[in-house]
Coordinates of C-alpha atoms in Angstrom, one line a residue:
X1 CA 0.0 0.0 0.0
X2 CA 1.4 3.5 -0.8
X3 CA 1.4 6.4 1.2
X4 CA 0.7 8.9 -1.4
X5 CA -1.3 11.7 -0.4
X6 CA -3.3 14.7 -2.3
X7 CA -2.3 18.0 -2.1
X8 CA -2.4 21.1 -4.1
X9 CA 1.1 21.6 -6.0
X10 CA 3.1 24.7 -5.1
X11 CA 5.9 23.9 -8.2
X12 CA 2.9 23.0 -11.1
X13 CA 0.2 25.4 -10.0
X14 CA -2.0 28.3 -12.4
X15 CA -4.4 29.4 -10.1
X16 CA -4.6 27.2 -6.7
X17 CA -2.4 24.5 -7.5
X18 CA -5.3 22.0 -7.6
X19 CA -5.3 20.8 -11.0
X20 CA -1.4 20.3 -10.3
X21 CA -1.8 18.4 -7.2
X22 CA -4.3 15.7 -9.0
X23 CA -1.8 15.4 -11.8
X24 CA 0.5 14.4 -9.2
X25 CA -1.0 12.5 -7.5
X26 CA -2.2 10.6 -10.5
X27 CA 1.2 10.7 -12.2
X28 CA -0.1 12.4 -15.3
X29 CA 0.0 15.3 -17.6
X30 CA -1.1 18.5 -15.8
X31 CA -2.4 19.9 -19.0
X32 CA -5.0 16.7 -19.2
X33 CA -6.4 17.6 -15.6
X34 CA -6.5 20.8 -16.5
X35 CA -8.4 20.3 -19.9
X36 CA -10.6 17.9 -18.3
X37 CA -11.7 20.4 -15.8
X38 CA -13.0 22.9 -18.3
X39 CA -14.3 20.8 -20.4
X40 CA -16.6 19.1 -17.3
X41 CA -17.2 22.8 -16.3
X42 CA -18.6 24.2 -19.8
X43 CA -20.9 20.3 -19.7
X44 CA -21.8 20.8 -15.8
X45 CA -22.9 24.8 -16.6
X46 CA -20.4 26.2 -14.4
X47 CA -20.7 23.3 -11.7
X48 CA -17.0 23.2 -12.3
X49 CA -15.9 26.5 -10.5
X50 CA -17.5 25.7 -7.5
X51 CA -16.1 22.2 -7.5
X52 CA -12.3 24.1 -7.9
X53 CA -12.8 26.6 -5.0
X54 CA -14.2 24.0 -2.8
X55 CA -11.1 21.9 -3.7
X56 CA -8.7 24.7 -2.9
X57 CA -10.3 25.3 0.2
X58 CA -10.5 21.2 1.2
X59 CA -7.0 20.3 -0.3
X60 CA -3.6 21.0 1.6
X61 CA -1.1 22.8 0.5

């Protein structure tokens, strides 16, 4: 079992560091998080904002 915890990246960061962090933690492409996000936001009608504030508030630094 790995220890491997989430939090928000402070080297791969463009607003909060959140898309970063689950590209990290995942051990994939930040860019792919990040393009997931808004595509899931522009689907979710704007679901997807709220989802990345609540995750900078939730997720470490």
């Amino acid at each position: 079992m790995s220890n491997k915890r989430l939090y928000r990246s402070s080297t791969n960061y463009m607003l909060a560091g959140v898309c970063g962090g689950i590209a990290e933690y995942f051990d994939i492409d930040p860019t792919l998080v990040r393009l997931a996000w808004v595509i899931l936001s522009c689907i979710g009608a704007g679901t997807g904002i709220i989802a990345y504030i609540i995750a900078s508030i939730i997720i470490p630094k």
